[in-house]
Tab-separated table of C-alpha atoms in Angstrom:
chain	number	residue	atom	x	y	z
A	188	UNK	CA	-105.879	22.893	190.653
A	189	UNK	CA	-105.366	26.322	192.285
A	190	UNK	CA	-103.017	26.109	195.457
A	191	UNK	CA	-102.224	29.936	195.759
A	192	UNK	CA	-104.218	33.008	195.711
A	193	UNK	CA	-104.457	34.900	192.493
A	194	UNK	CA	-106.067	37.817	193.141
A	195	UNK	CA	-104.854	41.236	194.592
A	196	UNK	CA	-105.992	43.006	197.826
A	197	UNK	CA	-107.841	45.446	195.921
A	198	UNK	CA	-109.471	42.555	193.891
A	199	UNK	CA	-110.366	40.964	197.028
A	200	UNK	CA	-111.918	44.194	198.391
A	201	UNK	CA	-113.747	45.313	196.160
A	202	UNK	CA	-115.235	41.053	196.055
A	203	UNK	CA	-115.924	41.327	199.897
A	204	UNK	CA	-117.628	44.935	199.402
A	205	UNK	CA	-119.729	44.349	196.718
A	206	UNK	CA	-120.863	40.760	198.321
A	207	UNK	CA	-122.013	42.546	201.214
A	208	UNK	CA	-121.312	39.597	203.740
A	209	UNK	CA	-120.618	40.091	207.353
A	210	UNK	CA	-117.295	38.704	207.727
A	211	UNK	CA	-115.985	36.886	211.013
A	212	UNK	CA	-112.186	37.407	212.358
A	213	UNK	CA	-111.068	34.348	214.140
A	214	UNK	CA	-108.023	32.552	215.113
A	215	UNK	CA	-106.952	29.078	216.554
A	216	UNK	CA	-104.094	27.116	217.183
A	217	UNK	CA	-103.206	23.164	217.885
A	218	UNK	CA	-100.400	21.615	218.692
A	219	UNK	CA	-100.120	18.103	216.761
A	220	UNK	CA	-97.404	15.404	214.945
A	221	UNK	CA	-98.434	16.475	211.108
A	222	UNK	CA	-96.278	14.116	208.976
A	223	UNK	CA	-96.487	15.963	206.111
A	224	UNK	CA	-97.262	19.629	206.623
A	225	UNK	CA	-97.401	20.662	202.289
A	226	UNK	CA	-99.643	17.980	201.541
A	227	UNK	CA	-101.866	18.863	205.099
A	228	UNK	CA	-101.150	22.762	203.798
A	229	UNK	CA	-102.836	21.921	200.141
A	230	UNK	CA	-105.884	20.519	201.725
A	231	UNK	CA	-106.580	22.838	203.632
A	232	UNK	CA	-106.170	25.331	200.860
A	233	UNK	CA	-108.745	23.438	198.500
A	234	UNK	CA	-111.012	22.868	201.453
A	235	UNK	CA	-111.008	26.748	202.589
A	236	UNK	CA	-110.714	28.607	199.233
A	237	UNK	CA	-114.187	28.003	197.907
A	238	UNK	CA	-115.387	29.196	201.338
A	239	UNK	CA	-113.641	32.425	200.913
A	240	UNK	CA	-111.806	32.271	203.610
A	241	UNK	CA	-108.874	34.775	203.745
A	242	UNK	CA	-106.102	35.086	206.535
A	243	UNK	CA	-102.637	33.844	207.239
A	244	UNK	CA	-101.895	30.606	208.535
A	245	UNK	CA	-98.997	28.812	209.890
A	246	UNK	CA	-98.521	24.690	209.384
A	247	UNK	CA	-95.549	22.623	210.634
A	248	UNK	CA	-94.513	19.194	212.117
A	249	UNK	CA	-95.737	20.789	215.858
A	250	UNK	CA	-99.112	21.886	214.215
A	251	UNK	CA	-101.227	24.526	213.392
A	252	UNK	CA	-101.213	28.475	213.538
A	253	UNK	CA	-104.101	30.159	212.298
A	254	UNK	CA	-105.668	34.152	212.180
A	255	UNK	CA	-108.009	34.304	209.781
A	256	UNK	CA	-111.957	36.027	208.657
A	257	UNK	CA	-114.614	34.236	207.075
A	258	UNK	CA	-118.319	35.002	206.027
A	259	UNK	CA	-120.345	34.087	208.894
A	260	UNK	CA	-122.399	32.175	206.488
A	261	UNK	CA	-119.806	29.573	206.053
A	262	UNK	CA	-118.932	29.290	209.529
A	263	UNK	CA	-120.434	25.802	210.402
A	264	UNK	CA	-118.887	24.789	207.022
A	265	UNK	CA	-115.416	25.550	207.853
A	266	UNK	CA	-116.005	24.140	211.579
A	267	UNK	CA	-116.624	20.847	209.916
A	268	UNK	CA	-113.439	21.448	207.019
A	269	UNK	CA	-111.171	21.861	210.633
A	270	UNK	CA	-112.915	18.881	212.495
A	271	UNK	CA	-112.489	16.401	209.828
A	272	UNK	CA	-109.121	15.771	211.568
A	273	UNK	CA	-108.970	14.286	214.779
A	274	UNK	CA	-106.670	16.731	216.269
A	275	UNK	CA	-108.743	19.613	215.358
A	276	UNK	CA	-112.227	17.803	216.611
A	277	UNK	CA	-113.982	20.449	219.269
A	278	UNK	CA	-111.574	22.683	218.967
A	279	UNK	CA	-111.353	26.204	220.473
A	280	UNK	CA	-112.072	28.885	217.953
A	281	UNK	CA	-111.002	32.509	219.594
A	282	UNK	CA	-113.915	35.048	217.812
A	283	UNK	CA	-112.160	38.634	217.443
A	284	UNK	CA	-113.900	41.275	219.709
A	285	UNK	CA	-114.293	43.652	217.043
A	286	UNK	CA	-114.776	42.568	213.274
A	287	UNK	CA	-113.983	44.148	209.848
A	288	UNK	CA	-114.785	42.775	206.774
A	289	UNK	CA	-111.308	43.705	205.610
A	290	UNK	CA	-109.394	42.161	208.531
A	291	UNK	CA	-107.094	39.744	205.718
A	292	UNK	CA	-107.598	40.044	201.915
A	293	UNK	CA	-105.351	37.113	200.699
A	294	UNK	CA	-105.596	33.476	201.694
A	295	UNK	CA	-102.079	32.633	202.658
A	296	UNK	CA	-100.530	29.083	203.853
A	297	UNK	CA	-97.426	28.591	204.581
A	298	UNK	CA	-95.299	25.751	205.642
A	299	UNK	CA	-92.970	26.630	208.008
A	300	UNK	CA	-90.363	24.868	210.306
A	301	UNK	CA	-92.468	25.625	213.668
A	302	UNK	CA	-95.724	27.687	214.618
A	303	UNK	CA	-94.349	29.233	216.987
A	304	UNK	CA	-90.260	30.278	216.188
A	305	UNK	CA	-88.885	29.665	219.852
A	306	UNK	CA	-85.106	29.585	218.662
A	307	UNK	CA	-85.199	26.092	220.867
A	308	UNK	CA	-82.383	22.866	219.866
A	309	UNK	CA	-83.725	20.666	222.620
A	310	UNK	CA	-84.101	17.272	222.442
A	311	UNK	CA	-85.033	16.591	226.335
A	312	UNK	CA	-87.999	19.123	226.118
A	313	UNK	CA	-90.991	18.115	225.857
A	314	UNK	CA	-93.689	20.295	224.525
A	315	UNK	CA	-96.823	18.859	225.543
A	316	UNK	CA	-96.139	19.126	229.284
A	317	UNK	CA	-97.736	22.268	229.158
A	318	UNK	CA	-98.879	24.486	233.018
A	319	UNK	CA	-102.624	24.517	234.013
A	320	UNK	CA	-105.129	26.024	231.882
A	321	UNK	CA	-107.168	29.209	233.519
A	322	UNK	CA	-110.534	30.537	232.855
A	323	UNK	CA	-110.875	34.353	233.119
A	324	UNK	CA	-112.254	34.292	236.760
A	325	UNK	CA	-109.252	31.569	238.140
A	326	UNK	CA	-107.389	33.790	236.165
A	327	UNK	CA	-108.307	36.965	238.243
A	328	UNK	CA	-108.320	35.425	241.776
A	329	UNK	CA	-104.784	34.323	241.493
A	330	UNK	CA	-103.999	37.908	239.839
A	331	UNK	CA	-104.391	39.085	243.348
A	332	UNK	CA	-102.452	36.353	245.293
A	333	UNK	CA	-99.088	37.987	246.629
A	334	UNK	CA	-97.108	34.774	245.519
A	335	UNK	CA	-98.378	35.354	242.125
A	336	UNK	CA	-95.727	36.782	238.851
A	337	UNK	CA	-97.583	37.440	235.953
A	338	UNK	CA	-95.609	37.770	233.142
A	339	UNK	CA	-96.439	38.863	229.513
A	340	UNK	CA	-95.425	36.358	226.834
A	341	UNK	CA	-96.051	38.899	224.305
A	342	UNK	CA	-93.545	41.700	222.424
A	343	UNK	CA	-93.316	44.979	223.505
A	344	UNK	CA	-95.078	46.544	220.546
A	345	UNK	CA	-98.286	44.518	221.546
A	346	UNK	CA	-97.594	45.147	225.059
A	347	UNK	CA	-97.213	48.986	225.109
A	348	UNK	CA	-100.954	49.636	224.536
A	349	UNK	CA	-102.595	47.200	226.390
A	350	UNK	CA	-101.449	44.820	229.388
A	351	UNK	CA	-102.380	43.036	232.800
A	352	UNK	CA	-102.027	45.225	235.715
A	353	UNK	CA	-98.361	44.853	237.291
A	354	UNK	CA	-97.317	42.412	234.906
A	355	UNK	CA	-93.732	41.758	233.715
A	356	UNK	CA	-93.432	43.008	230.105
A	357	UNK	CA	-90.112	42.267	228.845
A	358	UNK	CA	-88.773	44.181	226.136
A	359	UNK	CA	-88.445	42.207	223.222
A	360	UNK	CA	-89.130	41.786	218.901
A	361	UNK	CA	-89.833	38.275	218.816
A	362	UNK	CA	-90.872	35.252	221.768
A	363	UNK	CA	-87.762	33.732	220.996
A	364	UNK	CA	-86.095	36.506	222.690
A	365	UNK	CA	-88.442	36.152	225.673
A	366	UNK	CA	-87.579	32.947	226.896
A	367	UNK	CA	-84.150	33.043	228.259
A	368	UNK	CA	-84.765	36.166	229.699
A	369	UNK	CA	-87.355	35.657	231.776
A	370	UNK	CA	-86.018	32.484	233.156
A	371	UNK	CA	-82.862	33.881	234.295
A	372	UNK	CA	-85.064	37.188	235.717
A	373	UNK	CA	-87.226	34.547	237.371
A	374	UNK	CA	-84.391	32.180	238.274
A	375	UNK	CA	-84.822	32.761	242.731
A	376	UNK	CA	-88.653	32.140	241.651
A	377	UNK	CA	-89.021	28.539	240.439
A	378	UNK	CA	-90.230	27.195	243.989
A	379	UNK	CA	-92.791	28.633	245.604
A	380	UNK	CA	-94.159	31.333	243.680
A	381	UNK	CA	-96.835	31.107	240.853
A	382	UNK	CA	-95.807	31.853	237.614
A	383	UNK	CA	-98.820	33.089	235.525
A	384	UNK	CA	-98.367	33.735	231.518
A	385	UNK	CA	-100.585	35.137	229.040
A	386	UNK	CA	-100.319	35.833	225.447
A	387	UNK	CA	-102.572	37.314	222.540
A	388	UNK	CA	-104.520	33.667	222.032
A	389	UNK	CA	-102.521	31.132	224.037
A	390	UNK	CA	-100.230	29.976	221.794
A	391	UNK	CA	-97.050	31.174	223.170
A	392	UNK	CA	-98.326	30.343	226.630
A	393	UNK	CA	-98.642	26.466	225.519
A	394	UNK	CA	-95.013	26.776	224.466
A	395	UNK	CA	-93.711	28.780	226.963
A	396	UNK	CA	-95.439	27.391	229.899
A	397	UNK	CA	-94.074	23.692	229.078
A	398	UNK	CA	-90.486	25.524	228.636
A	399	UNK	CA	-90.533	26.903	232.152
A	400	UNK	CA	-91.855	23.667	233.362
A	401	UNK	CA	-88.684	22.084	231.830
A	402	UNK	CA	-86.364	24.933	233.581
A	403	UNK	CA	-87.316	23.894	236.869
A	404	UNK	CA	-90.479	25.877	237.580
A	405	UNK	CA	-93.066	24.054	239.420
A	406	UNK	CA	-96.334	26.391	239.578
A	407	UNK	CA	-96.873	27.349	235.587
A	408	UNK	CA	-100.354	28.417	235.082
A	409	UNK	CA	-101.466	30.305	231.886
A	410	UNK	CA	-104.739	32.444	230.391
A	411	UNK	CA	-106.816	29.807	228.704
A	412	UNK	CA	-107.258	31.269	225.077
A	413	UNK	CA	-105.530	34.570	226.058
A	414	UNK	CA	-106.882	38.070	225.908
A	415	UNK	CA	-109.180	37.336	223.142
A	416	UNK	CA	-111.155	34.614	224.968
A	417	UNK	CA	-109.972	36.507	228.317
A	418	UNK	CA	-112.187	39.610	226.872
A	419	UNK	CA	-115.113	37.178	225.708
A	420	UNK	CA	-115.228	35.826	228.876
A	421	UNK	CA	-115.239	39.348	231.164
A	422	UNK	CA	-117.960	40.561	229.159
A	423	UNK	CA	-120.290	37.054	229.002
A	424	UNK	CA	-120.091	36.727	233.027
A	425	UNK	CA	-119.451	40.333	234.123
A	426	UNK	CA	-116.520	40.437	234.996
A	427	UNK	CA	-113.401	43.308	236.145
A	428	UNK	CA	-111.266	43.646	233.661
A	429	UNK	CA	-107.710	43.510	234.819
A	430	UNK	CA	-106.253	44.128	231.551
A	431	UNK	CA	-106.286	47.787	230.209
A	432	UNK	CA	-106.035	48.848	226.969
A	433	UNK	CA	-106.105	47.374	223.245
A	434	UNK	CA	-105.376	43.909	222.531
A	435	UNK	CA	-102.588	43.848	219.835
A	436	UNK	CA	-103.703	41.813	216.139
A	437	UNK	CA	-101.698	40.501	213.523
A	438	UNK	CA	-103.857	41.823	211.032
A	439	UNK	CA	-105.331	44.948	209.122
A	440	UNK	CA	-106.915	46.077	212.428
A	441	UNK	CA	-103.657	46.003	214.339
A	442	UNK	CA	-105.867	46.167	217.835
A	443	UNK	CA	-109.093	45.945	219.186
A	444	UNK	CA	-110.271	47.620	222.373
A	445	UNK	CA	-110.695	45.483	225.293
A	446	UNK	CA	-111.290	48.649	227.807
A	447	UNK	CA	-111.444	52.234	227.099
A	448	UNK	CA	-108.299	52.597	228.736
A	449	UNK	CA	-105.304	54.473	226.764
A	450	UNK	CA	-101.923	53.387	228.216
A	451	UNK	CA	-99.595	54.686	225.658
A	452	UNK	CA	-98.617	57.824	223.616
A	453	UNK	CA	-98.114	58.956	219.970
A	454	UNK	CA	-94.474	58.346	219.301
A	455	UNK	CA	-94.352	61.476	217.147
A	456	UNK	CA	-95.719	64.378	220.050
A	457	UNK	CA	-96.335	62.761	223.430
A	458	UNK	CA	-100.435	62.863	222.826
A	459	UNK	CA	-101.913	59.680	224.299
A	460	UNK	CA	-102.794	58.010	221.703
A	461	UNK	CA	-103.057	53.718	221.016
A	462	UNK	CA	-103.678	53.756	217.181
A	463	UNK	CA	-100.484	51.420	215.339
A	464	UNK	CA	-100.013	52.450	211.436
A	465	UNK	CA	-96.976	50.891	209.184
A	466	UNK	CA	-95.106	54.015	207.986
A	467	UNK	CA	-96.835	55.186	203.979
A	468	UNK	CA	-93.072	54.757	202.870
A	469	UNK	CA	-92.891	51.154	201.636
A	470	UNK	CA	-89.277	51.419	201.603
A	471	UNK	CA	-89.295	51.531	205.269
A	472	UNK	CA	-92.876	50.278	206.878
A	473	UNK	CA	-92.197	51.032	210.199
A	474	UNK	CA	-94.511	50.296	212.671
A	475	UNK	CA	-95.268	52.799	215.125
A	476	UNK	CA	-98.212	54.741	217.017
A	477	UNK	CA	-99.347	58.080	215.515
A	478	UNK	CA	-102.106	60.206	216.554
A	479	UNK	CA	-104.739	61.570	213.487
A	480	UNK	CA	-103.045	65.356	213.867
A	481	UNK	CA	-99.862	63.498	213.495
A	482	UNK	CA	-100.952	61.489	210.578
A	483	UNK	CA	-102.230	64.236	209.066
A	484	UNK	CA	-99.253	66.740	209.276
A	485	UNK	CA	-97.363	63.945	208.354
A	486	UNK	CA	-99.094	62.255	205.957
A	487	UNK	CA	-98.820	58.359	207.627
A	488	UNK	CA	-94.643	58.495	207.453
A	489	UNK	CA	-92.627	58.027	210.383
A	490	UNK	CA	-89.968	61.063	209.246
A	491	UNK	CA	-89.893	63.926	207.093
A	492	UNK	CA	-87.447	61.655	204.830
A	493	UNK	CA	-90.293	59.008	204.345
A	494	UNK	CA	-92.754	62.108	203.938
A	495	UNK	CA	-90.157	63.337	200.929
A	496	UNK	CA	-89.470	59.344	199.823
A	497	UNK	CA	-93.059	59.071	199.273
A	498	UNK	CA	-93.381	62.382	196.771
A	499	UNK	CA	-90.871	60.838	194.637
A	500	UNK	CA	-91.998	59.348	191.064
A	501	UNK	CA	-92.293	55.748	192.001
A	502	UNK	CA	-89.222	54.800	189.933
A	503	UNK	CA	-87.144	56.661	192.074
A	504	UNK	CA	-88.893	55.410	194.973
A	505	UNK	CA	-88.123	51.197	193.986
A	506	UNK	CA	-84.438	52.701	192.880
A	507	UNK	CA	-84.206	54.150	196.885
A	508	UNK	CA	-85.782	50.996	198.783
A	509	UNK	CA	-83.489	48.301	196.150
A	510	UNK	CA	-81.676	45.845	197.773
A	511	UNK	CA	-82.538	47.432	201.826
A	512	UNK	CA	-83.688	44.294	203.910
A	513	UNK	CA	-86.124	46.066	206.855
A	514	UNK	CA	-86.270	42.340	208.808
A	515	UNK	CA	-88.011	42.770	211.711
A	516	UNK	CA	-87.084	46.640	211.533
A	517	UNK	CA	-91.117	47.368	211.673
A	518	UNK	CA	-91.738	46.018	214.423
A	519	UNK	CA	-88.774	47.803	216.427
A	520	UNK	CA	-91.120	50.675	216.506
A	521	UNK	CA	-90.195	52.180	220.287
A	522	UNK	CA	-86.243	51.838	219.535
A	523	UNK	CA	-86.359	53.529	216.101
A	524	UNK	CA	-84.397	57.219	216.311
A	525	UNK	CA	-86.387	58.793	214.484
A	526	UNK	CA	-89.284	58.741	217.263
A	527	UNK	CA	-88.946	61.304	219.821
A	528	UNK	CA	-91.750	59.646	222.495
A	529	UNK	CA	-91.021	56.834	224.406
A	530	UNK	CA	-93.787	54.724	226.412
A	531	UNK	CA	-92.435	53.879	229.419
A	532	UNK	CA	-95.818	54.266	231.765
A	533	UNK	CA	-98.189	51.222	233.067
A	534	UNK	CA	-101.243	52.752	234.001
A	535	UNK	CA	-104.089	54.551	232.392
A	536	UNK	CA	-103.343	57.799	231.026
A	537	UNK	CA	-106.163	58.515	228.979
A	538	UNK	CA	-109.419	57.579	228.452
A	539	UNK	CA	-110.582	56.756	224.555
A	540	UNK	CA	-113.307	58.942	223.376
A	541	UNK	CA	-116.635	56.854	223.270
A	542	UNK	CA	-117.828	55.291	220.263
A	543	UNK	CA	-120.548	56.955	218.175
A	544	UNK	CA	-123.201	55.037	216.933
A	545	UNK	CA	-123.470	55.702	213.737
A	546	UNK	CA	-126.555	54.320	211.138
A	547	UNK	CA	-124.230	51.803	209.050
A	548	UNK	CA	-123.332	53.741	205.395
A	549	UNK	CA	-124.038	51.635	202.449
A	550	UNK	CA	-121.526	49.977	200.681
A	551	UNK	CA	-119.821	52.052	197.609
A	552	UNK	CA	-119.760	49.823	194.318
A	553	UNK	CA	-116.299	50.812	192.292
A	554	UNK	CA	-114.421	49.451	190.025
A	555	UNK	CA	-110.322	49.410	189.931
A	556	UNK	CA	-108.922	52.054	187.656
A	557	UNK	CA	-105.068	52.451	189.209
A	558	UNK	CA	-102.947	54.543	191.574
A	559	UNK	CA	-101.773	57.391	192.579
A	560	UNK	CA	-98.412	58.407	191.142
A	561	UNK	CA	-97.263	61.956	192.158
A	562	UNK	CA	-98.636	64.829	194.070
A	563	UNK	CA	-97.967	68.307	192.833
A	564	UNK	CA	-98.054	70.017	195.403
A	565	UNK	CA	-98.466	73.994	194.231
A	566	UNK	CA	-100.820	72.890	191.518
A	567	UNK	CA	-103.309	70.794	193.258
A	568	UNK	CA	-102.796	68.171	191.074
A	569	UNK	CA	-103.243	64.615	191.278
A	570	UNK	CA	-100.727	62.066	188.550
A	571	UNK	CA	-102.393	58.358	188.507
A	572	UNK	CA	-101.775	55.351	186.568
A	573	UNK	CA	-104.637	53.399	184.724
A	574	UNK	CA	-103.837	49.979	185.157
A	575	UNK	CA	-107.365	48.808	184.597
A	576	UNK	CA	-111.183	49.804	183.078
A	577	UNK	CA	-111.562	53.141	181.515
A	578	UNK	CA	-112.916	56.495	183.008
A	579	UNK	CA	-113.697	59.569	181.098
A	580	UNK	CA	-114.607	62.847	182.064
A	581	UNK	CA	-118.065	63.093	184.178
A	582	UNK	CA	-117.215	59.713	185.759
A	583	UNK	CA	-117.581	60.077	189.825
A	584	UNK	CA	-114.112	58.890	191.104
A	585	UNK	CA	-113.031	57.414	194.293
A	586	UNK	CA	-110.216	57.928	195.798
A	587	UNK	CA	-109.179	55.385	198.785
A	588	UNK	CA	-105.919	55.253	201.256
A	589	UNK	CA	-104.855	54.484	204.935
A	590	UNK	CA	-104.723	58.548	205.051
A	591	UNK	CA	-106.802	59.936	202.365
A	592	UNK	CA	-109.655	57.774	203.707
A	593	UNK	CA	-112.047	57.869	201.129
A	594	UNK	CA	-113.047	60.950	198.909
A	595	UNK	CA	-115.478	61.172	195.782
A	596	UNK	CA	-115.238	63.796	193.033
A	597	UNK	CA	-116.731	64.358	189.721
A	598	UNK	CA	-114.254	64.654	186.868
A	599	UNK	CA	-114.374	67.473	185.473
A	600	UNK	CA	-111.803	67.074	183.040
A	601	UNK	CA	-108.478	65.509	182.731
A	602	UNK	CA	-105.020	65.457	180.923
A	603	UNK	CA	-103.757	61.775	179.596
A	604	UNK	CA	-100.307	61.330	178.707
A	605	UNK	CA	-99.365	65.193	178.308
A	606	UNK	CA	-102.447	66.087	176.459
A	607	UNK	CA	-106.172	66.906	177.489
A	608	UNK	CA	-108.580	64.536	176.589
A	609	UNK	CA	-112.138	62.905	177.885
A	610	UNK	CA	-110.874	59.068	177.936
A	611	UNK	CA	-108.379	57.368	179.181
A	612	UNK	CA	-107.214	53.422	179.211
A	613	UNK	CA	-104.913	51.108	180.808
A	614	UNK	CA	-101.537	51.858	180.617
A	615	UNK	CA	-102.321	55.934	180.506
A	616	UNK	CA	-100.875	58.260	183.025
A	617	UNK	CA	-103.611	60.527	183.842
A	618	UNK	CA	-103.273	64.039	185.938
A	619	UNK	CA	-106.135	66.171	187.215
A	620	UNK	CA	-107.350	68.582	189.946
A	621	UNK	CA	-108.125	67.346	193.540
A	622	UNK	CA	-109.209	69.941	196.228
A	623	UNK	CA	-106.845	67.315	198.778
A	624	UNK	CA	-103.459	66.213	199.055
A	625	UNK	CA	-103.345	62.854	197.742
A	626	UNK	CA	-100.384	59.617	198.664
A	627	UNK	CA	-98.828	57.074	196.983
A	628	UNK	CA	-100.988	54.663	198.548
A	629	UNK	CA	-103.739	56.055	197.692
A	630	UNK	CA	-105.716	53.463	195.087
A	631	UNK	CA	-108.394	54.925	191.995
A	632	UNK	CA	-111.983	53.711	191.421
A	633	UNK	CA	-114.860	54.556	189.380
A	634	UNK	CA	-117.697	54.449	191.210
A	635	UNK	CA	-121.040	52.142	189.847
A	636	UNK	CA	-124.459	53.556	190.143
């Protein structure tokens, strides 16, 4: 009986390319007594897994937490795996404004001690007393009620490129953090005014709403399905938009655009810019905005030490990251020294350039040879390890990465283990000439006719 996933991301994307599905991003959340969350999490493994669904997903004792994509064959199949429990029966399901097939590539479950880590050791609070529920036009009249404090429940990575006008934004890693502060920076506020919370899909609101409620506040009121269904909603009816910017997600995407606002800058030159990346060095992952000149010039790091880390054979790169713990050092991605811009403005200071519509390029068919090793730099040479399948001289080969995007050459020819040669296997370390700098994330195919 498989429980886990077994296969790696490149596995997986190579499946969901060569399938040729349209794949829907999606996420949901319920708050419910599960008695036995591992036995609730194995189910829902079994019952998903066949349906290729792929995301990451949160169970506990309070209930569910769940981001996730699935082919939108399946979808009234996994409506009715989710409704088979009574909890979950007509539940909200928040569809991502933008989709990519490669949004998750692993089908993660995890038990954990809450959905939502709120740091809270309160037996008097009581988490179902939640505030009132808005729609995204209730939500917009009371925007523009003087007595009205808007706060967002979010972190200020998500926060920074995208936002409600004039909202509180307080300047935290984790919701946890949140809480407290906002209650004593709110503490003259808990009669009278209105105290309006919003969060990526409402989750934290339906925490943090019944928290304040419990502190004393009387007039909670948060987005129904946050931005996501907030976005859905301005768009169906025709509504303004009162948030600007990208909508921060906890997957591959890492935002979608909910206006064409830009609110934020590239952390490396000032350039206003809303794109997040996780720093190429996997020794330190930092996440952080970067323009494409940026990215570039320095080749997806965060430093010129990650740039030089990442040049390093990879044994001396696992010998330099051993035994550092980053934590939640990726997401500190505005307080991190080695990032000269701050953001520190609220409104629009750029608009994003508009979408082309291009005609939809075919799907490349590969098959996983290995990855990129070394870079030499004077020779315009390419080192790679063959970890799967053979290629031989003539092959077409595909190189893919987060920076390299993705670039096909012929091979002309080819030098395996020190010594020039026309094949080579698994477990060869092969060199040739590329006419581009190449990373050590880039990843080696061979592509199918």
């Amino acid at each position: 009986m498989q429980l886990y996933n077994t296969l790696s991301a490149d596995e997986r994307a190579a499946m969901i390319d060569d399938a040729g599905k349209q794949r829907l991003t999606l996420s949901f959340y319920a708050y419910a007594r599960i008695e036995d969350p591992t036995k609730f999490r194995n189910e829902l493994f079994l019952a998903w897994n066949p349906l290729e669904v792929l995301g990451r997903i949160y169970v506990a004792h309070e209930g569910i937490n769940a981001q996730l994509s699935l082919p939108a064959d399946h979808f009234y199949e996994f409506k009715e795996t989710i409704e088979a429990y009574d909890f979950m029966k007509g539940i909200r399901l928040n569809i991502a404004v933008e989709h990519d097939d490669h949004s998750f590539l692993k089908l993660t479950i995890k038990v954990r001690d809450k959905i939502v880590a709120d740091g809270l050791d309160d037996d008097t609070f009581d988490s179902s007393n939640i505030g009132v529920h808005l729609k995204a036009k209730d939500f917009n009249e009371l925007l523009e009620d003087p007595d009205t404090i808007v706060v967002d429940m979010r972190n200020h990575y998500e926060s920074e490129i995208g936002h409600f006008k004039k909202a509180i934004k307080p300047d935290v890693d984790t919701f946890r953090e949140s809480l407290p502060i906002i209650e004593e920076q709110l503490s003259e506020h808990k009669q009278g005014k209105k105290l309006l919370m919003y969060c990526t899909g409402g989750i934290r609101c339906e925490k943090a709403s019944a928290y304040f409620k419990h502190k004393g506040f009387e007039n909670v009121y948060q987005l129904e399905g946050g931005i996501i269904e907030y976005a859905r909603q301005v768009k169906a009816e025709g509504l303004e938009s009162k948030f600007v910017g990208k909508n921060f997600v906890f997957d591959h995407r890492l935002g979608e655009r909910i206006t064409d606002d830009i609110v934020s800058k590239c952390h490396q030159c000032g350039k206003p810019c809303d794109d997040h990346t996780n720093c190429a060095n996997e020794g330190c992952h930092l996440l952080f905005i970067q323009c494409e000149e940026c990215a570039a010039a320095m080749e997806g790091c965060c430093s010129p030490t990650c740039v030089e880390v990442i040049h390093m054979p990879e044994e001396e790169q696992k010998a330099v990251r051993r035994g550092i713990m980053n934590g939640n050092k990726i997401f500190k991605k505005g307080k991190s020294d080695v990032l000269v811009y701050k953001n520190t403005t609220d409104a629009p200071i750029a608009k994003a350039p508009a979408a082309e519509k291009i005609k939809k390029q075919p799907k490349i068919k590969k098959t996983y040879l290995g990855k990129a090793m070394h870079y030499f730099v004077k020779a315009g040479v390419g080192q790679f390890q063959i970890e799967e399948n053979e290629m031989q001289t003539g092959d077409n080969i595909l190189i893919s990465g987060p920076t390299t995007g993705q670039q096909i050459i012929t091979l002309e020819e080819m030098v395996v283990n020190g010594q020039k040669t026309s094949v080579a296997k698994p477990g060869d370390v092969v060199t040739f000439k590329v006419p581009f700098r190449i990373r050590l994330s880039d990843k080696i195919y061979k592509t199918i006719e």
